[in-house]
Amino acid sequence: MKLLIVESPGKIKKLQSILPAEWRVAASVGHIRDLPQEGYGLEPPDFRPVYQITPEKKDVVARLRTLAAEADDVYLASDPDREGEAIAWHLKDVLGLSACKRVTYTAITKDDVEAGIAAPRDIDMALVHAQEARRALDRLVGYKVSGPLSRACSESRLSAGRVQSPAVRIVVDREQEIRSFVSTTHYGVELTFDRVENVSEGWNAVWLPREGWLDEDNPYVLDKAVADRVAAVRSLDVLAFEEKEAATAPPAPFTTSSLQQAAGNALKFTPKKTMELAQKLYEAGHITYMRTDSPNLSETAIAEIRAYADARGLPLPPAPRTWKSKDGAQEAHEAIRPTHIDVEEAGENADEQALYALIRLRALASQLADAVFAVRVARLGADVDGRQAIFEARGRTLVHPGWKQVMAADAADDEDAEPSNSVPLLKEGATAVVQQGTVSTKKTKPKPRYKQTTLIREMERRGIGRPATYAAILDNIIVQKGYLREEKGWLVPTPRGEAIVAAMQPVFSFMNLDFTKRLEDALDDVAGGKTSYADCVGLAYDTLMAELATFREKTAVPCPACGNRDTFYHNVNPERGWNNWKCKECNASFEDDGGRPGSRKEKKEIPLSEFDCLACGSAKLRRITGTKNGAAYDFFKCSDDNCGATFNAVDGRPVPREEPTLSEFACKQCGKPLAVKPTRKGGIYFSCTGYPKCRQRYWAKDDNSPDYDNPPK
């Protein structure tokens, strides 16, 4: 048996139908392990990642181990990008594959899959290290900054992100621009012409006040009386006339980013929905891989499209088209296109079919001839108050539709269409007779708020993040975190979003919009083998730690009892009526006084019970009752802190607790046996039985032994 391991279970059926009977296809269902869910799993100076199999993937890993043991050859066919390369490496390591074959393909078709399997290679560790560096940097920012940020904003569960936080800042900055914008009322003039020496009628010209009437200090016509006098002219001289042809090239095939923008504009899909639909189309073999920065098609695809267009009489340019990629683009894969251009409809439902049609027509149009327009531009002038007022009439007519035969430009493109204005054939020196002059009242407007599609465009322009992550980022900051909200399709920052930007922007360099692009370039250098993982992460870590110290100094409030800044926090929960200050280090608690710690709250003294301690016998027990997180608790604790023994309460009497399950391992700090304890996520950890004198704990490694090198903080 030959085993092919892919990421998504959705690919299995299609691949199994392509491969011979001796092949078995299985899925890892994405990543099988990650950094630990408790603790951040990275320690300087080398920042070696500590990985754990995620609890929900233990059954998947067990099944893959069985299949791999039965297979003669194992092929790792995770997606052809950095994440996919990292998944392949994790699979090789966890499954203990001494020999495996890494294969990639960008379309799930018979030809592409067979070509990929026929050309196996080793795992590209430079790509793996680049993915590890990205994951490490995201983890460091999230784990190191989120806690101090929450304390600074007096709100729990706030989070900082290397990419998500600058994305929120873009929207916050635009909102602040809108609030501070002061509108200016000004005037414009448009003339409608009845005839030109009895030749034509019904065309328009607009006044150009910047030519001779305004300057940089006064860019608008503020006096309506001046506009009225200009609109009163009834005869103008033709100063210049130009007639020419203008060609418009088709838009490039879709990249990940442009697909999200076009689908949002044309189909009203969110970026998240667009990527989910594209994933389905890819898994079904209808389109090529949908995560790509490249706007260019493969030579094979271009030849197929040109042959298809030629057979149907569609206009073709003399040579195939190529496009210049944006700076920093990762061009490992071609642009998104249908796997077979002659398949006009594909997809399991209406939404998939609509997205497929958008992708197909864009790819087809990209290789067709230019659209050609006949353009006429006239300049006209008249004397007003002893000064010449210049007007311009501009219009164009489609002569050869070219690529527009199959599609119109979608709103993702910045095509400034000429107005439909039937400007007649004019001669210099001729006279144009005005039928009507109209004064328009205008008001300057601020730049509009962002939509999801325009925010994606801005993030891509600034090099913030990668297009493949945009959908997840927007879903996180809008839906999951609530830093932004949508109002009739426009993105508006919430008070929470504005608060985190105000707190972080003055201190952290990752909030600078050009910083993220430089960091993405550094990750590219790791992928290209130009720099090491440790150097990339180490440099960012040093910067972050210095900035974090500054942030804590500016925002953290020291505990009035012990002076610790890192463990003292504002404990606010309106739902439960909490509003106080607490210290995790010394357990002191203080009233809130206008957002600052006030008077100390004295702990309620728990009286001694009638029972002696069952452990030391020399002290009385205290009975402790209450509720926590909605659950009641009732137990006894020794009043001697040096003992600290606890006992269950049964019928109001102390009863020894069950002995912990002891492991074969000893505490590295004090040498006492380690007890096995369950985690909240379904795993285990080790706790020293020397508690309370020794409070050491250890995470469990994949083989269920204590990880002595990376204890939790």
XYZ file of C-alpha atoms in Angstrom:
713
model
C 0.000 0.000 0.000
C 1.047 3.556 -0.716
C -0.227 6.239 1.668
C -0.909 9.845 0.658
C -1.515 12.209 3.603
C -3.266 15.502 2.832
C -4.578 18.279 5.076
C -8.309 18.376 4.416
C -10.705 15.422 4.499
C -12.614 17.165 1.702
C -9.861 16.172 -0.751
C -9.942 12.450 -0.023
C -12.827 11.455 -2.307
C -11.453 13.325 -5.338
C -7.885 12.082 -4.842
C -8.982 8.491 -4.225
C -10.803 8.576 -7.576
C -7.616 9.768 -9.322
C -5.088 7.371 -7.794
C -4.755 3.624 -8.488
C -6.351 1.042 -6.188
C -3.181 0.375 -4.166
C -3.204 3.950 -2.886
C -4.829 5.033 0.396
C -5.576 8.715 1.069
C -5.864 10.045 4.647
C -6.080 13.536 6.145
C -4.299 15.211 9.052
C -7.172 17.727 9.337
C -4.733 20.625 9.408
C -1.973 20.891 12.014
C -1.582 17.902 14.333
C 0.470 19.712 16.979
C 1.153 23.234 18.108
C 2.786 25.258 20.852
C 1.367 24.349 24.288
C -2.059 25.693 25.155
C -0.831 26.585 28.649
C 2.400 28.594 28.637
C 3.910 29.951 25.474
C 6.465 27.224 24.741
C 9.382 29.457 23.698
C 12.443 30.295 25.742
C 15.378 32.551 24.865
C 18.063 32.505 23.640
C 17.328 29.940 20.922
C 13.500 30.068 21.228
C 13.245 26.396 20.395
C 9.517 25.697 19.999
C 8.009 23.136 22.353
C 5.271 21.292 20.494
C 2.400 19.219 21.818
C -0.102 17.112 19.951
C -3.353 19.026 20.242
C -5.893 17.051 22.307
C -8.468 16.907 19.522
C -5.888 15.377 17.157
C -4.777 12.433 19.298
C -7.185 10.055 17.549
C -6.117 11.407 14.148
C -2.450 10.835 14.986
C -3.157 7.306 16.230
C -4.968 6.448 13.004
C -2.199 7.936 10.835
C 0.451 5.997 12.792
C -1.385 2.752 12.066
C -1.728 3.545 8.365
C 1.911 4.665 8.074
C 3.109 1.449 9.709
C 1.154 -0.578 7.133
C 2.322 1.461 4.138
C 5.286 0.665 1.894
C 5.688 4.351 0.998
C 4.338 7.488 2.652
C 3.768 10.649 0.603
C 3.143 13.929 2.448
C 0.897 16.108 0.280
C -0.095 18.932 2.606
C -0.804 22.280 0.934
C 1.980 23.892 -1.138
C 2.723 26.818 1.191
C 4.636 27.516 4.406
C 1.883 26.131 6.627
C 1.678 23.023 4.482
C 5.441 22.526 4.599
C 5.362 22.789 8.387
C 2.491 20.303 8.601
C 4.500 17.843 6.483
C 7.478 18.185 8.840
C 5.296 17.682 11.936
C 3.792 14.577 10.351
C 7.226 13.172 9.569
C 8.436 13.839 13.114
C 5.357 12.627 15.017
C 4.801 9.547 12.859
C 8.488 8.650 13.111
C 8.974 8.510 9.343
C 12.657 7.900 8.659
C 11.890 8.089 4.946
C 8.992 9.925 3.338
C 8.300 11.785 0.139
C 7.096 15.386 0.054
C 4.882 16.079 -2.958
C 3.023 19.208 -4.024
C 0.533 20.158 -6.703
C -1.543 23.284 -7.248
C -4.651 21.657 -8.682
C -6.416 18.412 -7.823
C -6.557 17.030 -11.345
C -5.212 13.742 -12.654
C -2.347 15.389 -14.565
C -1.293 17.699 -11.709
C -1.485 15.045 -8.988
C 0.388 12.447 -11.035
C 3.059 15.014 -11.939
C 3.490 15.910 -8.255
C 3.805 12.288 -7.160
C 6.298 11.638 -9.933
C 8.581 14.400 -8.634
C 8.898 13.940 -4.845
C 11.379 16.001 -2.858
C 12.661 16.472 0.666
C 10.906 18.730 3.130
C 12.103 22.317 2.714
C 13.298 23.161 6.226
C 13.819 26.824 5.356
C 10.074 27.115 4.691
C 9.380 25.217 7.913
C 11.570 27.587 9.905
C 9.811 30.588 8.313
C 6.455 29.203 9.442
C 7.888 28.532 12.911
C 9.199 32.084 13.092
C 5.796 33.510 12.156
C 4.081 31.323 14.747
C 6.678 32.208 17.387
C 6.346 35.939 16.778
C 2.571 35.748 16.905
C 2.755 33.775 20.162
C 5.271 36.171 21.745
C 3.217 39.262 20.972
C -0.017 37.612 22.041
C 1.275 36.117 25.277
C 3.602 38.903 26.368
C 1.452 41.930 25.561
C -2.145 40.770 26.057
C -1.941 40.559 29.858
C -0.364 43.998 30.419
C -2.761 45.422 27.811
C -5.777 44.032 29.672
C -4.506 45.509 32.930
C -3.779 48.869 31.306
C -7.308 49.059 29.854
C -8.938 47.612 32.992
C -10.700 44.964 30.941
C -10.118 41.239 30.944
C -9.474 39.067 27.885
C -8.082 41.777 25.624
C -5.542 40.550 23.113
C -2.699 42.024 21.111
C -1.649 40.641 17.754
C 1.310 41.195 15.476
C -1.025 41.672 12.489
C -4.496 42.089 13.984
C -3.553 45.142 16.063
C -2.157 47.187 13.122
C -5.310 46.238 11.158
C -7.455 47.678 13.942
C -5.242 50.769 14.006
C -5.914 51.447 10.298
C -9.657 51.603 10.979
C -9.207 53.671 14.150
C -6.973 56.180 12.351
C -9.571 56.615 9.589
C -12.342 57.119 12.149
C -10.313 59.815 13.891
C -9.727 61.534 10.540
C -13.474 61.529 9.912
C -14.230 62.992 13.348
C -11.724 65.807 12.983
C -12.662 66.616 9.381
C -14.132 70.090 8.768
C -16.252 70.296 5.634
C -15.884 73.199 3.189
C -18.771 74.395 1.027
C -17.675 75.365 -2.487
C -19.095 75.764 -5.979
C -18.636 74.332 -9.437
C -20.057 75.087 -12.887
C -21.194 72.791 -15.688
C -22.302 74.008 -19.114
C -24.676 72.172 -21.453
C -24.282 72.954 -25.143
C -27.216 73.181 -27.516
C -25.155 73.178 -30.687
C -21.750 73.799 -32.174
C -22.253 75.751 -35.386
C -25.464 73.718 -35.895
C -23.563 70.404 -35.781
C -24.496 68.739 -32.491
C -26.297 69.107 -29.193
C -26.519 67.607 -25.730
C -22.941 67.561 -24.502
C -21.342 69.021 -21.389
C -18.202 70.807 -20.228
C -16.999 71.559 -16.689
C -15.207 74.636 -15.396
C -11.560 74.205 -14.335
C -11.159 76.970 -11.722
C -7.688 75.742 -10.793
C -6.490 77.191 -14.100
C -6.141 80.886 -13.338
C -8.676 81.334 -10.549
C -7.339 79.363 -7.566
C -4.036 78.570 -5.891
C -2.724 76.046 -3.335
C -3.798 78.224 -0.413
C -7.317 78.654 -1.834
C -8.176 75.409 -3.662
C -11.957 75.950 -3.808
C -14.387 78.522 -5.219
C -16.053 79.826 -2.062
C -17.964 82.790 -3.569
C -21.206 81.681 -5.219
C -21.520 85.038 -6.989
C -18.313 84.272 -8.913
C -19.690 80.859 -9.918
C -22.969 82.495 -11.008
C -21.141 84.885 -13.336
C -19.111 82.028 -14.844
C -22.290 79.990 -15.384
C -23.856 82.954 -17.192
C -21.521 82.758 -20.214
C -23.306 81.716 -23.412
C -20.517 81.600 -25.947
C -17.088 79.966 -25.731
C -14.114 79.620 -28.034
C -12.728 76.178 -28.853
C -9.121 76.508 -27.687
C -7.980 72.944 -28.396
C -9.444 69.659 -29.546
C -7.908 66.181 -29.449
C -9.260 62.935 -30.831
C -7.433 59.685 -30.149
C -7.845 56.021 -29.342
C -7.192 54.682 -25.851
C -6.705 51.029 -25.007
C -7.578 49.447 -21.676
C -5.916 46.158 -20.753
C -7.857 43.497 -18.862
C -7.305 42.990 -15.134
C -4.857 40.301 -14.048
C -6.095 36.878 -12.947
C -7.010 36.628 -9.297
C -4.596 36.496 -6.423
C -5.948 35.623 -2.983
C -6.373 39.283 -2.110
C -7.986 40.421 -5.358
C -10.368 37.443 -5.264
C -11.552 38.443 -1.797
C -12.050 42.035 -2.937
C -13.861 41.172 -6.168
C -16.112 38.587 -4.505
C -16.987 41.146 -1.845
C -17.877 43.781 -4.412
C -19.567 41.660 -7.056
C -21.126 38.898 -4.936
C -21.285 40.537 -1.488
C -19.329 37.666 0.075
C -17.244 38.241 3.186
C -13.553 37.320 2.859
C -14.147 34.359 5.167
C -16.985 33.045 3.026
C -15.002 33.599 -0.155
C -12.117 31.496 1.130
C -14.423 28.750 2.372
C -16.081 28.528 -1.049
C -12.729 28.643 -2.848
C -11.473 25.814 -0.621
C -14.445 23.684 -1.674
C -13.849 24.425 -5.359
C -10.158 23.556 -4.993
C -10.839 20.316 -3.138
C -13.309 19.291 -5.845
C -10.666 19.874 -8.516
C -12.398 22.852 -10.150
C -9.792 25.594 -9.497
C -6.084 25.824 -8.758
C -4.705 26.526 -5.276
C -6.422 29.586 -3.836
C -3.613 30.954 -1.640
C -1.239 32.796 -3.925
C 0.332 36.219 -4.392
C 1.150 35.704 -8.060
C -0.991 37.381 -10.747
C 0.526 35.260 -13.538
C -0.654 32.008 -15.086
C 1.463 29.031 -16.041
C 2.521 28.606 -19.650
C 0.275 25.559 -19.931
C -2.753 27.494 -18.687
C -2.093 30.414 -21.027
C -1.846 28.066 -24.011
C -5.113 26.385 -23.036
C -6.943 29.711 -22.608
C -5.645 31.136 -25.890
C -6.667 27.991 -27.757
C -10.125 28.120 -26.178
C -10.562 31.829 -27.041
C -9.306 31.391 -30.607
C -11.733 28.531 -31.249
C -14.621 30.765 -30.186
C -13.562 33.844 -32.124
C -12.601 35.892 -29.071
C -9.973 38.591 -29.771
C -6.422 37.748 -28.690
C -3.365 39.969 -28.264
C -0.244 39.072 -30.293
C 1.595 37.697 -27.246
C 0.537 36.162 -23.912
C 0.061 38.601 -21.050
C 2.121 38.758 -17.870
C 1.896 41.126 -14.915
C 4.346 42.615 -12.476
C 3.821 41.270 -8.979
C 3.547 43.515 -5.942
C 6.669 43.989 -3.856
C 7.174 41.142 -1.406
C 4.817 38.774 -3.215
C 5.372 35.063 -2.670
C 5.069 33.595 -6.135
C 5.416 29.889 -5.510
C 2.077 29.253 -7.243
C 0.316 30.645 -10.283
C -2.763 32.859 -10.105
C -6.157 31.370 -9.272
C -7.837 29.901 -12.350
C -10.186 27.108 -13.402
C -8.427 23.796 -13.935
C -10.275 23.434 -17.254
C -11.235 26.682 -19.004
C -13.850 24.947 -21.172
C -15.907 23.979 -18.076
C -18.349 26.881 -17.876
C -20.164 25.881 -14.678
C -18.859 24.168 -11.539
C -19.757 23.992 -7.856
C -22.198 22.201 -5.584
C -24.439 25.201 -4.877
C -25.299 28.660 -6.181
C -22.594 30.434 -4.173
C -19.840 28.068 -5.340
C -21.064 28.401 -8.906
C -21.084 32.204 -8.712
C -17.528 32.290 -7.370
C -16.352 29.799 -9.988
C -17.863 31.965 -12.758
C -16.069 35.025 -11.355
C -12.724 33.168 -11.322
C -13.214 31.640 -14.759
C -14.232 34.837 -16.560
C -11.396 36.781 -14.936
C -8.833 34.194 -16.080
C -10.307 34.088 -19.585
C -10.486 37.877 -19.925
C -6.901 38.253 -18.712
C -5.590 36.754 -21.979
C -7.869 38.651 -24.397
C -7.169 41.787 -26.431
C -7.438 45.325 -25.086
C -10.727 47.197 -25.076
C -10.327 50.216 -27.400
C -12.126 53.539 -26.953
C -12.412 56.603 -29.181
C -11.622 59.521 -26.859
C -12.392 63.187 -27.511
C -11.127 66.008 -25.288
C -11.973 69.669 -25.907
C -10.736 72.780 -24.080
C -12.946 75.860 -24.297
C -12.592 79.381 -22.948
C -14.641 82.499 -22.256
C -13.928 85.922 -20.760
C -15.425 86.466 -17.287
C -14.627 89.595 -15.262
C -11.566 90.218 -17.411
C -10.196 86.712 -16.815
C -10.379 83.642 -18.978
C -12.488 80.789 -17.636
C -11.306 77.395 -18.963
C -13.735 74.522 -19.505
C -13.092 70.924 -20.461
C -15.357 68.498 -22.290
C -14.279 64.868 -22.197
C -15.973 61.727 -23.451
C -15.273 58.348 -24.966
C -17.013 55.672 -26.991
C -16.233 51.953 -26.998
C -14.942 50.986 -30.446
C -13.557 47.464 -29.950
C -14.802 45.668 -26.789
C -11.880 43.217 -26.583
C -11.894 41.556 -23.149
C -15.084 43.392 -22.219
C -16.911 40.886 -24.403
C -16.678 38.387 -21.539
C -16.619 40.564 -18.429
C -16.891 44.091 -17.155
C -14.301 45.472 -14.770
C -15.221 44.510 -11.220
C -15.109 47.009 -8.434
C -11.829 45.610 -7.168
C -10.040 47.444 -9.966
C -9.256 51.119 -9.939
C -10.459 51.813 -13.456
C -11.555 55.429 -13.758
C -14.145 55.239 -16.484
C -14.505 58.244 -18.736
C -17.984 59.809 -18.637
C -20.422 58.944 -21.383
C -20.370 62.344 -23.047
C -21.018 62.671 -26.776
C -18.478 65.371 -27.514
C -18.818 66.325 -31.207
C -16.026 66.806 -33.690
C -14.731 70.342 -33.044
C -12.268 72.702 -34.693
C -9.932 75.068 -32.928
C -11.226 78.637 -33.193
C -14.857 77.560 -33.579
C -17.566 78.910 -31.294
C -19.629 76.765 -28.961
C -23.082 78.054 -27.977
C -24.237 77.320 -24.435
C -27.772 76.124 -23.834
C -27.619 76.204 -20.031
C -25.190 76.919 -17.213
C -25.609 75.177 -13.856
C -23.973 76.061 -10.558
C -23.459 73.065 -8.287
C -23.044 73.375 -4.537
C -20.457 70.940 -3.232
C -19.111 69.995 0.145
C -15.750 68.423 0.781
C -16.006 64.999 2.370
C -13.568 62.994 4.439
C -12.231 59.747 3.116
C -14.860 57.021 3.531
C -14.724 54.395 6.219
C -13.222 51.074 5.253
C -15.213 48.054 4.203
C -13.796 44.576 4.602
C -12.714 44.609 0.948
C -11.052 48.027 1.101
C -9.341 47.200 4.398
C -7.865 44.121 2.731
C -6.629 46.312 -0.102
C -5.028 48.748 2.344
C -3.390 45.957 4.339
C -1.974 44.471 1.155
C -0.747 47.885 -0.021
C 1.094 48.400 3.259
C 2.433 44.839 3.404
C 0.598 44.025 6.643
C 0.179 40.271 6.953
C -0.296 37.902 4.038
C -3.409 37.632 1.836
C -3.984 34.040 2.934
C -4.503 35.275 6.524
C -6.762 38.281 5.819
C -10.071 36.413 6.130
C -9.113 34.962 9.523
C -7.794 38.324 10.763
C -10.997 40.175 9.871
C -13.160 37.470 11.408
C -11.080 37.694 14.589
C -11.138 41.461 15.079
C -14.803 41.866 14.053
C -16.597 38.725 15.229
C -14.359 37.123 17.857
C -12.828 40.122 19.649
C -15.319 42.873 18.877
C -12.669 45.515 18.187
C -14.566 46.574 15.056
C -18.208 46.411 14.078
C -20.007 46.722 10.763
C -22.579 49.437 10.117
C -24.280 49.005 6.745
C -21.135 47.361 5.446
C -18.740 49.997 6.817
C -16.170 49.152 9.498
C -16.380 51.241 12.673
C -14.081 50.809 15.696
C -15.723 49.934 18.981
C -14.672 51.682 22.220
C -12.672 48.551 23.019
C -10.859 48.772 19.670
C -10.029 52.432 20.152
C -8.810 51.753 23.697
C -6.292 49.094 22.701
C -4.893 51.255 19.886
C -4.580 54.278 22.182
C -2.770 52.156 24.764
C -0.346 50.334 22.456
C 0.413 52.733 19.602
C 2.690 55.141 21.528
C 4.925 52.302 22.756
C 4.999 49.189 20.560
C 6.776 49.230 17.231
C 4.581 46.429 15.863
C 1.774 49.015 15.824
C 3.698 51.035 13.217
C 2.252 50.230 9.816
C 5.650 49.908 8.127
C 7.059 47.653 10.866
C 4.894 44.708 9.890
C 6.084 44.890 6.290
C 9.729 44.854 7.411
C 9.003 41.854 9.596
C 7.332 40.055 6.685
C 10.499 40.711 4.686
C 12.518 39.153 7.520
C 10.286 36.065 7.404
C 10.898 35.887 3.659
C 14.636 35.932 4.414
C 14.162 32.939 6.724
C 12.234 31.125 3.978
C 15.010 31.946 1.541
C 17.749 30.745 3.885
C 19.245 34.236 4.197
C 18.806 34.425 7.974
C 18.157 31.941 10.760
C 15.017 31.314 12.741
C 16.745 32.182 16.028
C 18.176 35.459 14.706
C 14.807 36.565 13.295
C 12.853 35.744 16.442
C 15.608 36.910 18.797
C 15.815 40.389 17.298
C 12.048 40.847 17.477
C 12.009 39.463 21.038
C 14.653 41.905 22.283
C 12.723 44.832 20.814
C 9.447 43.595 22.260
C 10.869 43.084 25.760
C 12.321 46.594 25.864
C 9.029 48.098 24.711
C 7.064 45.941 27.127
C 9.142 47.266 30.032
C 8.330 50.819 28.922
C 4.647 49.948 28.560
C 4.482 48.467 32.048
C 6.263 51.479 33.506
C 3.732 53.805 31.865
C 0.560 51.828 32.474
C 0.984 49.213 35.198
C -0.139 50.132 38.698
C 2.078 48.761 41.510
C 0.443 46.818 44.283
C 0.305 49.131 47.345
C 1.087 46.115 49.543
C 4.018 44.402 47.811
C 4.897 46.763 44.936
C 4.595 44.104 42.205
C 3.401 45.575 38.896
C 3.029 42.344 36.940
C 0.584 40.615 39.318
C -1.560 43.602 40.350
C -4.651 44.166 38.229
C -8.009 45.889 38.081
C -10.621 43.159 38.554
C -13.666 44.381 36.617
C -16.705 42.273 35.699
C -19.971 44.256 35.484
C -22.030 41.081 35.054
C -20.925 39.864 38.480
C -20.655 43.282 40.055
C -16.869 43.102 40.468
C -14.857 46.319 40.553
C -11.785 46.062 42.737
C -8.017 45.673 42.596
C -6.266 42.379 43.379
C -2.708 41.130 43.594
C -1.850 37.559 42.643
C 1.508 37.773 44.445
C 0.452 38.750 47.963
C -3.337 38.205 47.646
C -4.044 41.746 48.798
C -7.328 43.300 47.637
C -8.304 46.985 47.360
C -11.458 48.960 46.688
C -11.666 50.847 43.385
C -11.403 54.625 43.721
C -12.105 56.240 40.355
C -10.029 53.763 38.410
C -7.213 53.629 40.973
C -6.692 51.360 44.005
C -8.344 52.761 47.110
C -8.562 51.429 50.643
C -7.424 47.893 51.331
C -10.096 45.259 51.783
C -9.320 43.235 54.853
C -9.733 39.511 54.532
C -12.523 37.975 56.502
C -11.009 35.960 59.306
C -12.173 32.347 59.166
C -12.671 31.001 62.713
C -11.012 27.832 63.890
C -13.126 24.702 63.908
C -13.311 22.120 66.706
C -11.204 19.652 64.678
C -7.475 19.098 64.961
C -5.394 18.816 61.780
C -5.299 15.196 60.634
C -1.813 15.719 59.165
C 0.212 17.548 61.816
C -2.105 17.236 64.831
C -0.721 20.428 66.319
C -3.151 22.949 64.865
C -6.839 23.413 64.423
C -8.587 23.276 61.066
C -10.530 26.068 59.436
C -13.669 25.211 57.484
C -13.771 27.132 54.182
C -16.980 27.406 52.153
C -18.174 29.482 49.245
C -18.725 29.445 45.485
C -16.403 29.911 42.544
C -17.414 30.099 38.888
C -20.923 29.060 39.895
C -19.802 25.922 41.778
C -19.941 25.478 45.569
C -16.905 24.379 47.562
C -16.555 23.140 51.146
C -13.296 21.903 52.675
C -11.030 22.112 55.726
C -7.538 23.643 55.799
C -4.864 23.563 58.479
C -4.446 26.919 60.221
C -0.663 26.397 60.317
C 0.727 27.754 57.028
C 3.784 25.524 57.401
C 1.482 22.536 57.162
C -1.255 23.799 54.852
C -2.912 20.374 54.584
C -6.446 20.306 53.175
C -9.260 17.809 53.733
C -12.645 17.168 52.215
C -15.745 18.071 54.211
C -18.177 15.144 54.560
C -21.242 15.637 56.750
C -19.478 18.586 58.371
C -16.374 16.613 59.384
C -12.843 16.546 57.874
C -12.027 13.478 55.767
C -8.617 12.781 54.191
C -8.532 13.394 50.461
C -7.699 10.652 47.980
C -4.008 10.170 47.507
C -2.762 11.622 44.200
C -1.663 9.294 41.446
C 2.099 9.183 41.791
C 4.304 8.910 38.737
C 7.708 7.307 38.389
C 9.264 10.753 38.046
C 10.781 13.031 40.713
C 10.711 16.801 41.046
C 13.841 18.360 39.603
C 13.701 21.142 42.197
C 13.230 19.225 45.490
C 13.450 15.559 44.542
C 10.011 14.533 45.827
C 7.691 12.365 43.696
C 5.571 13.993 41.031
C 1.801 13.471 41.001
C -0.146 13.184 37.737
C -2.887 15.828 37.437
C -5.477 16.430 34.678
C -5.522 19.697 32.699
C -8.679 21.528 31.735
C -8.022 20.638 28.084
C -8.081 16.884 28.643
C -4.320 16.358 28.936
C -2.091 15.859 31.969
C 0.593 17.729 33.881
C 2.891 16.880 36.802
C 2.712 18.519 40.231
C 5.242 18.169 43.031
C 3.940 16.317 46.113
C 6.062 18.594 48.291
C 3.317 21.264 48.195
C 3.057 23.833 49.711
C 6.783 24.195 50.322
C 7.554 23.189 46.753
C 5.032 24.416 44.192
C 6.861 23.204 41.088
C 4.836 21.906 38.125
C 5.823 20.479 34.740
C 4.009 20.116 31.436
C 3.760 16.648 29.910
C 5.667 15.929 26.707
C 4.248 13.838 23.863
C 5.497 10.640 25.543
C 3.755 11.626 28.830
C 7.011 12.354 30.642
C 7.614 15.660 32.456
C 9.163 18.447 30.389
C 11.849 19.518 32.848
C 13.323 22.077 30.444
C 10.142 24.108 29.942
C 8.156 24.361 33.186
C 5.118 26.683 33.226
C 5.605 30.216 34.446
